[in-house]
Coordinates of C-alpha atoms in Angstrom, one line a residue:
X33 CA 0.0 0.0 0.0
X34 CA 1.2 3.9 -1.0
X35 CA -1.4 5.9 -1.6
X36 CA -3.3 8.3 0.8
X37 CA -6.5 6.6 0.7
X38 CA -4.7 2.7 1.1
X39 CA -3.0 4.5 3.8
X40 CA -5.5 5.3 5.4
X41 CA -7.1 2.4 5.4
X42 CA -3.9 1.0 7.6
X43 CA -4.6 3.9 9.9
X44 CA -8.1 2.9 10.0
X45 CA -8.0 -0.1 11.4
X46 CA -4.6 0.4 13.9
X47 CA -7.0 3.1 15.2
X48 CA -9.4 0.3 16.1
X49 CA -6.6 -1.7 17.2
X50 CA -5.5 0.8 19.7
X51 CA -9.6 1.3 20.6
X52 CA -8.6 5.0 19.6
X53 CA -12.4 5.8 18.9
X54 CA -11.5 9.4 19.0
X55 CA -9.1 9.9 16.6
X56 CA -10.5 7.1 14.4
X57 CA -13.8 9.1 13.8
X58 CA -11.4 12.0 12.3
X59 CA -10.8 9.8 9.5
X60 CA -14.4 10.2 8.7
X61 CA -16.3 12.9 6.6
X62 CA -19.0 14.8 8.0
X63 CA -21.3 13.0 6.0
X64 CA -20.0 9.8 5.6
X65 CA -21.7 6.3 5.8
X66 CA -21.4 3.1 7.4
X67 CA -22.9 0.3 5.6
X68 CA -23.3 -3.6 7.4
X69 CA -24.6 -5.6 4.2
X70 CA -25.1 -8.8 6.3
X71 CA -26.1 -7.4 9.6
X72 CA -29.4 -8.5 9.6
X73 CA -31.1 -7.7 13.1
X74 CA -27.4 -7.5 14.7
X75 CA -26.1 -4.7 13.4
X76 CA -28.0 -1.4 11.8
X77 CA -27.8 -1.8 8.3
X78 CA -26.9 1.7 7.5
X79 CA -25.5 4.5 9.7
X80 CA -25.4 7.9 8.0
X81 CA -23.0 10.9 9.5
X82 CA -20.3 11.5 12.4
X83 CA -23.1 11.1 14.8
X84 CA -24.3 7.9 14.1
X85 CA -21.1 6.4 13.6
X86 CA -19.7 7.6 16.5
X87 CA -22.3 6.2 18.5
X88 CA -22.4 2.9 17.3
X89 CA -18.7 2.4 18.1
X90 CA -18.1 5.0 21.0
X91 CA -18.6 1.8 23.3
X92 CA -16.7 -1.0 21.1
X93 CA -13.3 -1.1 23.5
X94 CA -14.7 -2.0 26.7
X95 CA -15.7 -5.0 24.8
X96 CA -12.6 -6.2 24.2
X97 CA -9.2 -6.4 25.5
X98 CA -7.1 -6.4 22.7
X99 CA -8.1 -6.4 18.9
X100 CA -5.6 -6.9 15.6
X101 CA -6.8 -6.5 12.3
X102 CA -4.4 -8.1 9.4
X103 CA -4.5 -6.8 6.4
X104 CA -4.3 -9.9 4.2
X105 CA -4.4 -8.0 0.9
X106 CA -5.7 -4.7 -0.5
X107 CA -6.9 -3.4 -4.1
X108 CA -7.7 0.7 -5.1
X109 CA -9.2 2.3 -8.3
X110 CA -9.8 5.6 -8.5
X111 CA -11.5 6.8 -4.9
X112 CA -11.5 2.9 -3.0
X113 CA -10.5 0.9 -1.6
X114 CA -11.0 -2.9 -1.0
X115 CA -8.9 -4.4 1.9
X116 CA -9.1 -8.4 3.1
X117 CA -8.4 -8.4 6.5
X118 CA -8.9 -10.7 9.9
X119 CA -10.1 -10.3 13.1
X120 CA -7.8 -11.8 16.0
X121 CA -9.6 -10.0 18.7
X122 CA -10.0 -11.3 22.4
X123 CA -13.6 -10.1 24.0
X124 CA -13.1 -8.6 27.5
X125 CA -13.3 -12.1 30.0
X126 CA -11.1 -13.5 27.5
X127 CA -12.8 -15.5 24.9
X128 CA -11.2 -15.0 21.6
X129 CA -13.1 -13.7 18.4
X130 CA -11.7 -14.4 14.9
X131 CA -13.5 -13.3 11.6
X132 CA -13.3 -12.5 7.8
X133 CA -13.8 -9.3 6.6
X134 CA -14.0 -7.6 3.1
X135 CA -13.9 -3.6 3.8
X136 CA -14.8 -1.2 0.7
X137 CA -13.3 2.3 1.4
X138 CA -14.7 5.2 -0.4
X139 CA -12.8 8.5 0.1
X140 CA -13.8 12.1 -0.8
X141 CA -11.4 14.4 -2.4
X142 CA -9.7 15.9 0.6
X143 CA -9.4 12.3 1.4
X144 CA -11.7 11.6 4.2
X145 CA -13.7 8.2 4.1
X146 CA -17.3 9.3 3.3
X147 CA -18.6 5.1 2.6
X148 CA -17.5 2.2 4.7
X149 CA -19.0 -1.5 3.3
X150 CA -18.1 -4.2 6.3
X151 CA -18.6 -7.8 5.3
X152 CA -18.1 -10.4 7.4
X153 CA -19.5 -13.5 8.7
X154 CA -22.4 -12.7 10.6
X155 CA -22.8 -16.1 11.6
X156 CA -19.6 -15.5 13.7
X157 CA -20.2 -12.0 14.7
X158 CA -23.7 -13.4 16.1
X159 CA -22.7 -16.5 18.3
X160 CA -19.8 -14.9 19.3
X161 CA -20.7 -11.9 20.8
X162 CA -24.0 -13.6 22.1
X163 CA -27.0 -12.1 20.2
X164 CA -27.8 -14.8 17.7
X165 CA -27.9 -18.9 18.4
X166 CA -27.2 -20.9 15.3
X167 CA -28.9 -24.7 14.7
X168 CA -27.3 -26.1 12.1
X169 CA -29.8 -29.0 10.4
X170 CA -28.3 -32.7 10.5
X171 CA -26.8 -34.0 7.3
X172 CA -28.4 -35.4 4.8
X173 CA -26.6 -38.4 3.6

């Protein structure tokens, strides 16, 4: 990664690493957008402005005690971003979460992040932090 916007995708997510909620949210336009394609009842769907964003996260590191985010690879054209990364987080009491994430970063010119696309495995998300229960259906054979 080189350019501003891949850049600040790295600074993104060591922000969340270091549960920095405050400077992470400076990354963010005024406007910008949060968008949780899978979240079904577990997450809002769509978050729109500073606000709103801030909100939803402003409580996320008392939830854990330590987070990492791996960048596993990372593509850009034009204003985005698409970064493959990991979760090797451990919840606060010490159970660990690990996901699989797909982040699409949209930047605005003065390169602030005005769209943020989080895909992941809700299944995961869900059992892990408690608010879904997942039955899977015996095999058929």
């Amino acid at each position: 990664m080189g350019s501003r916007n891949a850049e600040t995708v790295k600074t993104f997510l060591r922000l969340l690493e270091e549960r920095n909620i405050d400077d992470w949210m400076e990354l963010w336009a005024d406007e910008g957008a949060q968008y949780y394609p899978f979240g079904t009842e577990m997450f809002p769907r769509h978050l729109v402005g500073k606000a709103a964003i801030y909100d939803r996260w402003k409580g996320m590191p008392s939830m854990f005690d330590s987070l990492s985010f791996p960048i596993r690879e990372t593509w850009e054209a034009g204003d985005t971003v698409l970064a493959r990364f990991d979760s090797a987080c451990v919840l606060a009491g010490g159970r660990r979460y690990r996901n699989t994430y797909l982040g699409i970063f949209k930047f605005d010119d003065a390169g602030l992040l005005r769209e943020y696309w989080e895909y992941f495995d809700p299944i995961v998300a869900g059992v892990e932090f408690g608010i879904a229960a997942v039955a899977y259906a015996p095999r058929q054979t």
